[in-house]
XYZ file of N, CA and C in Angstrom:
810
model
N 20.263 -26.134 -21.070
C 21.359 -26.336 -20.222
C 21.416 -27.310 -19.044
N 22.563 -28.090 -18.997
C 22.759 -28.849 -18.055
C 23.129 -28.288 -16.550
N 23.090 -29.121 -15.783
C 23.798 -28.484 -14.496
C 25.211 -28.145 -14.731
N 25.859 -29.060 -14.949
C 27.479 -29.083 -15.398
C 27.567 -27.555 -16.178
N 26.760 -27.673 -17.051
C 26.868 -26.489 -18.127
C 26.947 -25.022 -17.238
N 25.734 -25.040 -16.633
C 25.265 -23.731 -15.707
C 26.684 -23.392 -14.604
N 27.116 -24.562 -14.213
C 28.216 -24.366 -13.222
C 29.467 -23.975 -13.845
N 29.532 -24.374 -15.018
C 31.070 -23.880 -15.752
C 30.669 -22.420 -16.348
N 29.264 -21.841 -16.532
C 29.046 -20.713 -16.907
C 29.705 -19.518 -15.589
N 29.069 -20.043 -14.482
C 29.401 -19.502 -13.296
C 30.660 -19.620 -13.025
N 31.317 -20.537 -13.202
C 32.816 -20.370 -12.983
C 33.589 -19.310 -13.738
N 33.292 -19.637 -14.962
C 33.812 -18.515 -15.898
C 33.193 -17.025 -15.609
N 32.346 -16.802 -14.850
C 31.940 -15.681 -14.413
C 33.071 -15.314 -13.258
N 32.853 -16.383 -12.228
C 34.180 -15.930 -11.223
C 35.309 -15.673 -11.842
N 35.755 -16.211 -12.919
C 37.043 -15.948 -13.599
C 37.005 -14.220 -13.580
N 35.868 -14.023 -14.328
C 35.753 -12.303 -14.932
C 35.798 -11.335 -13.439
N 35.317 -11.944 -12.352
C 35.150 -11.416 -11.154
C 36.568 -11.182 -10.371
N 37.368 -12.620 -10.295
C 38.491 -12.745 -9.863
C 39.741 -11.618 -10.720
N 39.265 -11.497 -11.862
C 40.338 -10.571 -12.594
C 40.067 -9.168 -12.542
N 39.093 -8.820 -11.598
C 39.223 -7.504 -11.371
C 37.912 -6.587 -11.277
N 36.616 -7.277 -10.971
C 35.317 -7.070 -11.162
C 34.914 -7.233 -9.559
N 35.672 -6.940 -8.604
C 34.915 -7.332 -7.150
C 34.298 -6.150 -6.582
N 33.607 -6.506 -5.994
C 32.495 -5.172 -5.466
C 32.980 -4.471 -4.202
N 32.758 -3.488 -3.722
C 33.060 -3.053 -2.202
C 32.322 -3.870 -1.443
N 32.853 -4.477 -0.340
C 32.322 -5.179 0.572
C 31.429 -4.229 1.890
N 30.533 -4.901 2.903
C 30.058 -4.087 3.883
C 30.960 -4.159 5.061
N 31.932 -4.703 4.820
C 32.789 -4.391 6.117
C 32.925 -3.493 7.134
N 32.496 -3.443 8.170
C 32.710 -2.119 8.807
C 34.260 -1.796 8.823
N 35.215 -2.398 8.728
C 36.445 -1.942 8.939
C 37.184 -1.414 7.283
N 36.024 -1.430 6.261
C 36.515 -0.877 5.163
C 36.448 -1.920 4.122
N 37.081 -1.289 3.027
C 37.099 -2.226 1.583
C 37.839 -3.366 1.845
N 37.595 -4.465 1.463
C 38.202 -5.837 1.492
C 39.261 -5.563 0.224
N 40.458 -6.321 0.530
C 41.444 -6.574 -0.797
C 40.753 -6.890 -1.934
N 41.134 -6.326 -3.112
C 40.836 -6.644 -4.413
C 39.202 -5.940 -4.626
N 38.920 -5.167 -3.931
C 37.656 -4.629 -4.096
C 37.522 -3.076 -4.812
N 36.757 -3.075 -5.725
C 36.107 -1.380 -6.259
C 35.937 -0.567 -4.990
N 36.792 0.663 -5.095
C 36.205 1.265 -4.238
C 35.220 2.569 -4.556
N 34.372 2.539 -3.998
C 32.851 3.574 -4.519
C 33.524 5.082 -4.483
N 33.269 5.509 -5.688
C 33.891 6.937 -5.918
C 33.399 8.045 -4.790
N 33.795 9.034 -4.145
C 33.734 9.616 -3.161
C 33.023 10.877 -3.329
N 33.005 11.335 -4.890
C 31.799 12.088 -5.153
C 30.543 11.747 -5.957
N 29.421 12.514 -5.420
C 28.250 11.958 -6.250
C 27.898 12.113 -7.332
N 27.785 11.074 -8.426
C 27.461 10.938 -9.917
C 25.651 11.379 -9.766
N 25.792 12.695 -11.000
C 24.345 12.861 -11.355
C 23.596 11.405 -11.908
N 22.634 11.418 -11.488
C 21.620 10.288 -11.873
C 21.053 10.684 -13.683
N 21.423 9.320 -14.491
C 21.225 9.801 -15.757
C 19.591 9.695 -15.950
N 18.915 10.140 -17.250
C 17.656 9.945 -17.421
C 17.179 8.888 -17.422
N 16.251 8.381 -16.994
C 15.466 6.972 -17.296
C 15.490 6.523 -18.676
N 16.684 5.343 -18.901
C 16.418 4.695 -20.324
C 15.351 4.231 -20.658
N 15.297 4.021 -21.958
C 14.242 2.837 -22.506
C 14.681 1.305 -22.532
N 14.120 0.857 -21.688
C 14.659 -0.806 -21.396
C 14.323 -1.500 -22.121
N 13.942 -1.038 -23.098
C 13.360 -2.112 -24.371
C 14.116 -2.244 -25.663
N 13.969 -3.156 -26.547
C 14.682 -3.099 -27.771
C 14.212 -1.832 -28.369
N 15.310 -1.620 -29.637
C 15.004 -0.466 -30.174
C 13.924 -0.600 -31.049
N 13.096 0.435 -31.272
C 11.793 0.199 -32.164
C 10.392 -0.380 -31.299
N 10.952 -0.690 -30.116
C 9.618 -1.121 -29.529
C 9.388 0.238 -28.375
N 8.236 0.123 -28.119
C 7.774 1.413 -27.090
C 8.147 0.635 -25.633
N 8.711 1.356 -24.868
C 9.234 1.420 -23.199
C 7.946 0.993 -22.810
N 7.671 0.205 -22.035
C 6.631 -0.170 -20.994
C 7.050 0.195 -19.756
N 6.042 0.703 -19.069
C 6.449 1.450 -17.706
C 6.892 0.214 -16.981
N 7.889 0.832 -15.999
C 8.456 -0.116 -15.098
C 8.113 0.574 -13.336
N 6.983 -0.383 -12.786
C 6.534 0.038 -11.683
C 6.851 -0.647 -10.452
N 7.874 -0.410 -9.534
C 8.081 -1.518 -8.687
C 7.347 -1.298 -7.278
N 7.025 -2.145 -6.895
C 6.345 -2.360 -5.352
C 6.926 -1.109 -4.331
N 6.283 -0.575 -3.444
C 6.943 0.372 -2.618
C 7.056 -0.006 -1.427
N 7.785 0.444 -0.204
C 7.993 -0.282 0.713
C 6.770 -0.653 1.668
N 6.751 -1.472 2.593
C 5.449 -1.709 3.186
C 5.764 -1.882 4.746
N 5.102 -1.297 5.529
C 4.851 -1.430 6.956
C 4.416 -2.753 7.645
N 5.084 -3.167 8.347
C 4.762 -4.722 8.882
C 4.543 -4.444 10.407
N 3.331 -4.423 11.187
C 2.852 -3.670 12.105
C 3.504 -4.528 13.223
N 3.605 -5.809 13.108
C 4.117 -6.606 14.114
C 5.776 -6.676 14.024
N 6.306 -6.226 13.314
C 7.864 -6.253 13.172
C 8.576 -4.993 13.914
N 9.725 -5.204 14.211
C 10.436 -4.017 14.721
C 10.732 -2.991 13.689
N 11.415 -2.117 13.838
C 12.050 -1.115 12.723
C 13.109 -1.699 12.215
N 14.157 -2.696 12.812
C 15.073 -3.260 11.954
C 14.916 -4.707 12.052
N 14.927 -5.405 11.092
C 14.216 -6.553 11.161
C 15.515 -7.404 10.545
N 15.713 -8.402 11.434
C 16.835 -9.344 11.189
C 16.603 -10.863 10.270
N 15.179 -11.297 10.883
C 14.891 -12.580 10.165
C 13.159 -12.485 10.227
N 12.920 -13.407 9.404
C 11.459 -13.647 9.335
C 10.553 -14.324 10.306
N 9.599 -15.218 10.183
C 9.010 -16.225 11.322
C 9.692 -17.373 11.065
N 9.890 -17.842 12.421
C 10.926 -19.254 12.730
C 9.770 -20.624 12.359
N 8.526 -20.157 12.004
C 7.480 -21.324 12.211
C 7.255 -21.751 10.579
N 7.846 -21.312 9.566
C 7.567 -21.674 8.100
C 9.213 -21.764 7.615
N 8.891 -22.784 6.518
C 10.221 -22.924 6.002
C 10.799 -22.069 4.811
N 10.772 -20.831 5.155
C 11.403 -19.963 4.091
C 12.633 -19.191 4.822
N 13.486 -18.842 3.634
C 14.475 -18.114 3.945
C 14.691 -16.695 3.005
N 15.463 -15.737 3.399
C 15.668 -14.765 2.464
C 17.123 -14.761 1.908
N 17.636 -14.681 0.792
C 19.058 -14.746 0.417
C 19.021 -12.991 -0.004
N 19.772 -12.367 0.525
C 19.697 -10.873 0.140
C 21.304 -10.580 -0.285
N 21.464 -9.980 -1.573
C 22.409 -9.398 -2.362
C 22.995 -8.175 -2.112
N 23.884 -7.624 -1.668
C 24.370 -6.220 -1.601
C 24.677 -5.875 -3.101
N 24.398 -5.402 -3.790
C 24.149 -4.860 -5.396
C 25.092 -3.917 -5.910
N 26.363 -4.601 -6.256
C 27.482 -3.694 -7.040
C 28.190 -4.680 -7.736
N 29.271 -4.369 -8.676
C 29.949 -5.160 -9.384
C 29.757 -5.282 -10.531
N 29.919 -6.275 -11.467
C 30.309 -6.672 -12.733
C 28.709 -7.198 -13.052
N 27.911 -6.301 -13.747
C 26.469 -6.792 -13.918
C 26.197 -8.285 -14.410
N 27.183 -8.557 -15.605
C 26.999 -9.948 -16.289
C 27.267 -10.854 -15.134
N 27.879 -10.502 -14.021
C 27.886 -12.024 -13.143
C 26.449 -11.905 -12.332
N 26.143 -10.766 -12.037
C 24.875 -10.065 -11.312
C 23.916 -11.122 -12.113
N 23.588 -10.980 -13.379
C 22.893 -11.579 -14.297
C 22.746 -12.833 -13.940
N 24.140 -13.314 -13.975
C 24.374 -14.782 -14.131
C 23.681 -15.453 -12.510
N 23.927 -14.818 -11.845
C 23.532 -15.366 -9.875
C 22.042 -15.172 -10.113
N 21.528 -14.166 -10.633
C 19.854 -13.977 -10.711
C 19.516 -15.411 -11.842
N 19.931 -15.648 -12.634
C 19.469 -16.517 -13.387
C 19.629 -17.783 -12.631
N 20.768 -18.278 -12.244
C 21.094 -19.567 -11.327
C 20.060 -19.831 -10.439
N 19.494 -18.566 -9.561
C 18.640 -18.601 -8.631
C 17.285 -18.742 -9.079
N 16.842 -18.431 -10.328
C 15.631 -18.389 -11.075
C 15.460 -19.867 -11.532
N 16.652 -20.564 -11.699
C 16.474 -21.880 -12.452
C 16.329 -22.663 -11.118
N 16.518 -22.196 -10.068
C 16.241 -23.082 -8.895
C 14.894 -22.851 -8.377
N 14.124 -21.877 -9.147
C 12.656 -21.330 -8.305
C 12.896 -20.729 -7.031
N 14.126 -19.918 -6.945
C 14.186 -18.888 -6.030
C 14.236 -17.442 -6.288
N 13.747 -16.601 -5.229
C 13.509 -15.257 -5.479
C 14.459 -14.887 -4.487
N 15.074 -13.667 -4.918
C 16.169 -13.260 -3.935
C 15.895 -11.421 -3.905
N 16.353 -10.956 -2.929
C 16.533 -9.494 -2.795
C 17.809 -8.914 -2.931
N 17.506 -7.725 -3.561
C 18.986 -7.142 -4.330
C 19.017 -5.727 -3.535
N 19.817 -5.222 -2.701
C 20.036 -4.009 -2.033
C 21.091 -2.915 -2.964
N 20.659 -2.253 -3.791
C 21.293 -1.704 -4.811
C 22.066 -0.427 -4.429
N 23.409 -0.391 -4.642
C 24.204 0.758 -4.494
C 23.760 1.910 -5.807
N 23.699 3.294 -5.469
C 23.107 4.239 -6.190
C 24.083 4.379 -7.354
N 25.338 4.285 -7.460
C 26.286 4.591 -8.204
C 26.368 3.231 -9.084
N 25.960 2.288 -8.707
C 25.769 1.289 -9.731
C 24.688 1.232 -10.504
N 23.596 1.872 -9.959
C 22.337 1.826 -10.839
C 22.653 2.865 -11.880
N 23.590 4.079 -11.266
C 23.781 4.974 -12.580
C 24.771 4.327 -13.796
N 25.748 3.376 -13.257
C 26.581 2.884 -14.265
C 25.563 1.777 -15.479
N 24.610 1.026 -14.698
C 23.927 -0.096 -15.088
C 22.469 0.159 -15.047
N 21.929 1.273 -15.647
C 20.636 1.366 -14.805
C 19.590 0.258 -15.551
N 20.124 -0.442 -16.667
C 18.695 -1.679 -16.903
C 18.862 -2.692 -15.948
N 19.808 -2.934 -14.873
C 19.842 -3.907 -13.810
C 18.544 -3.565 -13.039
N 18.116 -2.664 -12.919
C 16.868 -2.525 -12.198
C 15.796 -3.331 -12.770
N 15.542 -3.251 -14.206
C 14.303 -3.882 -14.635
C 14.703 -5.490 -14.591
N 16.037 -5.942 -14.981
C 16.316 -7.324 -14.766
C 16.100 -7.575 -13.614
N 16.306 -6.859 -12.330
C 15.881 -7.815 -10.941
C 14.272 -7.929 -10.950
N 13.741 -6.696 -11.183
C 12.307 -6.790 -10.989
C 11.201 -7.754 -12.062
N 12.291 -7.754 -13.109
C 11.408 -8.867 -13.935
C 11.565 -10.440 -13.608
N 12.621 -10.600 -12.966
C 13.068 -11.708 -12.262
C 11.970 -12.033 -11.213
N 11.195 -11.091 -10.643
C 10.251 -11.604 -9.434
C 11.175 -11.100 -8.102
N 12.193 -10.432 -8.138
C 13.092 -10.218 -7.110
C 12.676 -9.069 -6.394
N 12.948 -8.663 -5.141
C 12.684 -7.313 -4.448
C 14.416 -6.875 -4.864
N 13.725 -4.924 -4.852
C 14.784 -4.272 -5.260
C 15.010 -3.287 -4.023
N 15.980 -3.016 -3.583
C 15.958 -1.951 -2.332
C 17.237 -1.228 -2.436
N 17.447 -0.498 -1.459
C 18.564 0.686 -1.021
C 19.242 0.474 -0.402
N 20.688 0.743 -0.928
C 21.918 0.413 -0.460
C 22.774 1.542 -0.149
N 22.455 2.514 -0.226
C 23.106 3.797 -0.364
C 23.564 4.369 -1.623
N 23.761 5.214 -1.514
C 24.414 6.168 -3.096
C 26.051 5.661 -3.250
N 26.551 5.665 -2.186
C 28.185 5.362 -2.641
C 28.599 4.262 -1.798
N 27.872 3.449 -1.028
C 28.466 2.511 -0.247
C 29.739 2.934 0.618
N 29.331 3.938 1.268
C 30.275 4.065 2.171
C 29.799 4.268 3.703
N 30.590 4.389 4.784
C 30.144 4.015 6.087
C 29.345 4.932 6.645
N 27.750 4.677 6.351
C 26.665 5.608 6.470
C 26.405 6.064 7.871
N 26.816 4.976 9.208
C 26.515 5.058 10.417
C 27.621 6.101 11.048
N 28.495 6.499 10.126
C 29.735 7.388 10.912
C 29.775 8.724 10.005
N 28.380 9.161 9.518
C 28.332 9.992 8.646
C 27.375 11.358 9.604
N 27.597 12.531 9.285
C 26.785 13.310 9.881
C 25.178 13.161 9.672
N 24.313 13.838 9.926
C 23.180 13.727 9.449
C 22.788 14.387 7.940
N 23.503 15.294 7.537
C 23.305 15.892 6.015
C 23.833 14.844 5.128
N 25.036 14.309 5.358
C 25.912 13.666 4.615
C 25.090 12.066 4.626
N 24.475 11.605 5.854
C 23.936 10.479 5.759
C 22.100 10.304 5.012
N 21.804 11.814 5.188
C 20.700 12.005 4.312
C 20.692 11.889 3.092
N 21.874 12.332 2.414
C 22.254 12.605 0.837
C 22.630 10.886 0.518
N 22.915 10.452 1.466
C 23.431 8.849 0.831
C 22.269 8.132 0.552
N 21.059 8.218 1.638
C 20.208 7.351 1.764
C 18.972 7.822 0.234
N 18.903 9.305 0.533
C 17.787 10.041 -0.502
C 18.262 9.948 -1.759
N 19.809 9.761 -2.168
C 20.378 9.691 -3.304
C 20.148 8.448 -4.045
N 20.291 7.322 -3.212
C 20.066 6.248 -3.785
C 18.597 6.114 -4.124
N 17.474 6.607 -2.941
C 16.258 6.310 -3.116
C 15.495 7.090 -4.564
N 16.272 8.123 -4.808
C 16.017 8.920 -5.837
C 16.601 8.533 -7.376
N 17.391 7.413 -7.308
C 17.496 6.671 -8.438
C 16.995 5.802 -8.578
N 16.630 4.950 -7.758
C 15.396 4.038 -7.794
C 14.116 4.342 -8.219
N 13.366 5.694 -7.554
C 12.096 6.196 -7.888
C 12.539 6.526 -9.472
N 13.447 7.000 -9.995
C 13.488 7.533 -11.337
C 13.467 6.283 -12.437
N 14.217 5.239 -12.095
C 14.110 3.958 -12.418
C 12.944 3.136 -12.763
N 12.452 3.213 -11.297
C 11.296 2.315 -11.359
C 10.088 2.699 -10.582
N 9.777 4.080 -10.430
C 8.637 4.499 -10.088
C 8.506 4.316 -8.621
N 9.395 3.778 -7.639
C 9.172 3.548 -6.405
C 10.783 3.862 -5.890
N 10.726 3.703 -4.264
C 12.022 4.130 -3.670
C 12.776 2.692 -3.230
N 12.197 1.509 -4.191
C 12.616 0.394 -3.644
C 11.655 -0.397 -2.304
N 11.810 -1.527 -2.033
C 10.992 -2.067 -1.209
C 11.707 -1.887 0.332
N 13.076 -2.128 0.282
C 13.973 -2.262 1.726
C 15.057 -0.761 1.718
N 15.576 -0.781 2.708
C 16.887 -0.121 3.065
C 17.645 -0.733 3.821
N 19.033 -0.844 3.536
C 20.146 -1.446 4.145
C 20.810 -0.598 4.444
N 22.004 -0.385 5.300
C 22.801 0.367 5.513
C 24.030 0.031 4.854
N 24.731 0.795 4.327
C 26.399 0.324 4.129
C 27.204 0.084 4.926
N 27.912 -0.833 4.864
C 29.160 -1.098 5.919
C 28.725 -1.361 7.125
N 27.421 -1.913 7.407
C 27.097 -2.199 8.986
C 25.800 -2.954 8.544
N 25.656 -3.956 9.456
C 24.631 -5.042 9.730
C 23.246 -4.495 10.113
N 23.527 -3.222 10.938
C 22.458 -2.728 11.691
C 22.706 -1.212 11.343
N 21.262 -0.328 11.410
C 21.581 1.296 11.195
C 21.705 1.737 12.648
N 22.654 2.726 12.684
C 22.568 3.651 13.885
C 21.146 4.362 14.383
N 20.822 4.518 15.222
C 19.636 5.470 15.461
C 19.494 6.489 14.653
N 20.643 7.104 14.156
C 20.006 8.310 13.407
C 19.878 7.967 11.946
N 20.481 6.686 11.592
C 20.357 6.168 10.230
C 18.950 5.779 10.003
N 18.357 5.207 11.254
C 17.138 4.479 11.468
C 16.079 5.558 11.040
N 16.189 6.800 11.762
C 15.309 7.662 11.564
C 15.265 8.217 10.178
N 16.559 8.501 9.691
C 16.601 9.143 8.344
C 15.936 8.086 7.423
N 16.265 7.017 7.520
C 15.498 5.923 6.792
C 14.112 5.848 6.417
N 13.622 6.144 7.773
C 12.033 6.305 7.896
C 11.611 7.484 7.148
N 12.333 8.559 7.388
C 11.821 9.967 6.700
C 11.955 9.774 5.299
N 12.794 8.973 4.700
C 12.893 8.914 3.553
C 11.795 7.807 2.837
N 11.162 7.272 3.814
C 10.190 6.091 3.303
C 10.036 4.858 3.176
N 11.194 4.629 4.323
C 11.060 3.012 4.558
C 11.034 2.602 6.316
N 9.678 1.983 6.218
C 9.410 1.688 7.508
C 10.178 0.929 8.376
N 11.090 0.275 7.657
C 11.834 -0.749 8.317
C 13.413 -0.826 7.684
N 14.264 -1.187 8.326
C 15.365 -1.222 7.823
C 16.058 -2.780 7.860
N 16.208 -3.567 6.945
C 16.579 -4.744 6.465
C 17.882 -5.472 7.175
N 17.968 -5.899 8.353
C 19.191 -6.452 8.313
C 19.494 -7.965 8.149
N 19.934 -8.614 8.764
C 20.152 -10.217 8.477
C 20.970 -10.835 9.791
N 20.258 -12.222 9.894
C 20.860 -13.196 10.981
C 22.081 -14.005 10.468
N 22.118 -14.217 9.188
C 23.394 -15.211 8.396
C 24.140 -14.330 7.729
N 25.338 -14.319 8.048
C 26.564 -13.560 7.213
C 27.465 -14.692 6.692
N 27.341 -14.647 5.328
C 28.078 -15.467 4.522
C 29.669 -15.085 4.479
N 30.078 -13.884 4.840
C 31.245 -13.625 4.963
C 32.086 -13.786 3.693
N 31.198 -13.836 2.399
C 31.800 -13.714 1.095
C 32.851 -12.579 1.010
N 32.369 -11.462 1.271
C 33.220 -10.184 0.855
C 34.843 -10.423 1.361
N 35.086 -11.390 2.315
C 36.366 -11.507 2.971
C 37.295 -12.465 2.150
N 36.410 -12.853 0.941
C 37.130 -14.029 -0.184
C 37.805 -14.970 0.452
N 36.935 -16.175 1.600
C 37.285 -17.134 2.346
C 37.146 -18.688 1.492
N 36.729 -18.222 0.242
C 36.730 -19.667 -0.579
C 35.428 -20.179 -0.605
N 34.687 -20.715 -1.971
C 33.503 -21.013 -2.222
C 33.129 -21.835 -0.615
N 33.880 -22.807 -0.508
C 33.228 -23.907 0.206
C 32.938 -23.365 1.801
N 33.892 -22.529 2.216
C 33.617 -21.549 3.437
C 32.449 -20.567 3.695
N 32.218 -20.125 2.585
C 30.806 -19.253 1.963
C 29.740 -20.340 2.627
N 29.919 -21.264 1.702
C 28.708 -22.627 1.987
C 28.600 -22.920 3.196
N 30.015 -23.297 4.075
C 29.716 -23.416 5.523
C 29.253 -22.411 6.188
N 29.660 -21.025 5.958
C 29.226 -19.964 6.695
C 27.511 -20.130 6.612
N 27.070 -19.876 5.543
C 25.415 -19.803 5.232
C 24.565 -21.354 5.816
N 25.264 -22.543 5.487
C 24.451 -23.809 5.874
C 24.462 -23.890 7.362
N 25.815 -23.309 7.985
C 25.632 -23.603 9.175
C 24.814 -22.833 10.072
N 24.468 -21.850 9.864
C 23.497 -20.953 10.502
C 22.260 -20.593 10.117
N 21.968 -21.337 8.891
C 20.524 -20.945 7.988
C 19.332 -21.735 8.738
N 18.249 -21.455 9.232
C 16.990 -21.855 9.363
C 15.959 -21.216 9.081
N 14.621 -21.689 9.561
C 13.511 -21.030 9.222
C 13.509 -19.584 9.568
N 13.158 -18.923 8.419
C 13.083 -17.445 8.737
C 14.649 -16.608 8.536
N 15.240 -17.415 8.394
C 16.724 -16.675 8.369
C 16.785 -15.756 6.908
N 17.628 -14.406 7.098
C 17.868 -13.437 6.139
C 19.315 -13.717 6.074
N 19.972 -13.877 4.708
C 21.458 -14.197 4.550
C 22.010 -12.965 3.729
N 23.042 -12.659 4.289
C 23.865 -11.701 3.505
C 24.635 -12.236 2.589
N 24.789 -11.868 1.493
C 25.584 -12.223 0.306
C 26.003 -11.005 -0.632
N 26.787 -11.244 -1.242
C 27.531 -10.052 -2.267
C 27.164 -10.357 -3.467
N 26.436 -9.483 -4.678
C 27.089 -9.734 -6.146
C 28.714 -9.057 -6.155
N 29.506 -9.968 -7.208
C 30.697 -9.224 -7.448
C 31.838 -10.076 -6.886
N 31.424 -11.332 -6.116
C 32.582 -11.881 -5.544
C 32.744 -13.479 -6.030
N 33.943 -13.833 -6.411
C 34.076 -14.988 -7.058
C 33.750 -16.273 -6.275
N 33.804 -16.083 -5.014
C 33.332 -17.284 -3.886
C 31.805 -17.439 -3.798
N 31.128 -16.334 -4.174
C 29.650 -16.199 -4.288
C 29.192 -16.851 -5.473
N 29.752 -16.565 -6.359
C 29.387 -17.187 -7.482
C 29.870 -18.791 -7.871
N 30.566 -19.087 -6.943
C 30.943 -20.710 -7.326
C 29.893 -21.371 -6.004
N 29.878 -20.552 -5.133
C 29.085 -21.108 -3.942
C 27.546 -21.170 -4.144
N 26.999 -20.622 -4.976
C 25.535 -20.335 -4.954
C 24.710 -21.526 -5.658
N 25.142 -22.373 -6.653
C 24.393 -23.539 -6.914
C 24.298 -24.826 -5.714
N 25.756 -24.480 -5.440
C 25.799 -25.512 -4.115
C 24.477 -25.323 -3.017
N 24.787 -23.957 -2.769
C 23.750 -23.587 -1.558
C 22.345 -23.913 -2.023
N 21.852 -23.405 -3.080
C 20.448 -23.515 -3.675
C 20.196 -24.954 -3.500
N 21.058 -25.928 -4.196
C 20.898 -27.430 -3.945
C 20.609 -27.806 -2.662
N 21.293 -27.511 -1.336
C 20.972 -27.848 -0.024
C 19.821 -27.409 0.437
N 19.476 -25.830 0.090
C 18.431 -25.473 0.529
C 17.237 -26.134 -0.004
N 17.170 -26.592 -1.251
C 16.326 -27.547 -1.438
C 16.075 -28.872 -1.044
N 16.982 -29.374 -0.710
C 17.292 -30.805 -0.028
C 16.743 -30.282 1.391
N 16.867 -29.536 2.289
C 16.524 -28.996 3.612
C 14.871 -28.679 3.334
N 14.253 -28.468 2.196
C 13.068 -28.099 1.705
C 12.846 -26.396 2.497
N 13.815 -25.816 2.636
C 13.689 -24.366 2.697
C 13.529 -23.550 1.185
N 12.427 -23.046 1.389
C 12.076 -22.216 0.150
C 12.910 -20.637 0.334
N 13.633 -20.300 -0.960
C 14.144 -19.211 -0.850
C 13.187 -18.268 -1.473
N 12.674 -17.031 -0.809
C 11.759 -16.095 -1.178
C 12.230 -14.698 -1.108
N 11.824 -13.820 -1.575
C 11.912 -12.360 -1.522
C 11.717 -11.949 0.276
N 12.490 -10.943 0.366
C 12.397 -10.725 2.086
C 10.757 -9.951 2.105
N 10.183 -9.115 1.145
C 8.999 -9.038 1.230
C 8.048 -10.290 1.789
N 8.196 -11.224 0.963
C 7.501 -12.368 1.069
C 7.815 -13.367 2.426
N 8.931 -13.177 2.747
C 9.491 -13.847 4.094
C 8.690 -13.193 5.082
N 8.779 -11.993 5.401
C 8.152 -10.818 6.493
C 6.718 -11.096 6.452
N 6.221 -11.110 5.269
C 4.945 -10.870 5.068
C 4.034 -12.094 5.197
């Protein structure tokens, strides 16, 4: 497939997104226009599916567990500034076909990304967990329903964090490698403490916000990222937004031109 063909395919995916498959954004002020609102009631986690073709034995999927990095703060916003590496992190929600297209585009560029998955998304599309991990990407926890976790009571926030962690463990054998709070760049002290209790030594924040959830247009998404990215940056992006789909090939090409290698958050920090 040529570069032109790949970009045509991504544009087609963008059309699907614009037609109604937009994901709920991580804006502290709420859901952006056109985004799908997360359900307000918990969804029971399904049994672990056989993520292989019919007639073939399902091979076990065991994901890496969270790691503690002794020299890093509890909330990590960026990696070392002395190495030409960056981490592209995607808030996992929205049309899984678009998510697969974005993952495929990253892989064609030799990039590995970090996906922070919403629990209800995993309930609806359990096979996406294997797709992320089989591509060599990080998979983490972005709460169960993608609500404002920092504004919740201790019991509610605990349920949001552990609910998604349980889905991840059921699907992958691990609670995921990272936790990121929903609708906030940083966790409150309470949420930070609850995340650690749930098995996450660190909260993954970011130092570059693409603002793609505001649907500013692909050129603006590209400018937002490239204007702030540097060695060690962690970039916030989203599955499910047409602007992200259109911007990604340009972003990856420019990262390659700048000799910035896109790696998982685990590789960036480690």
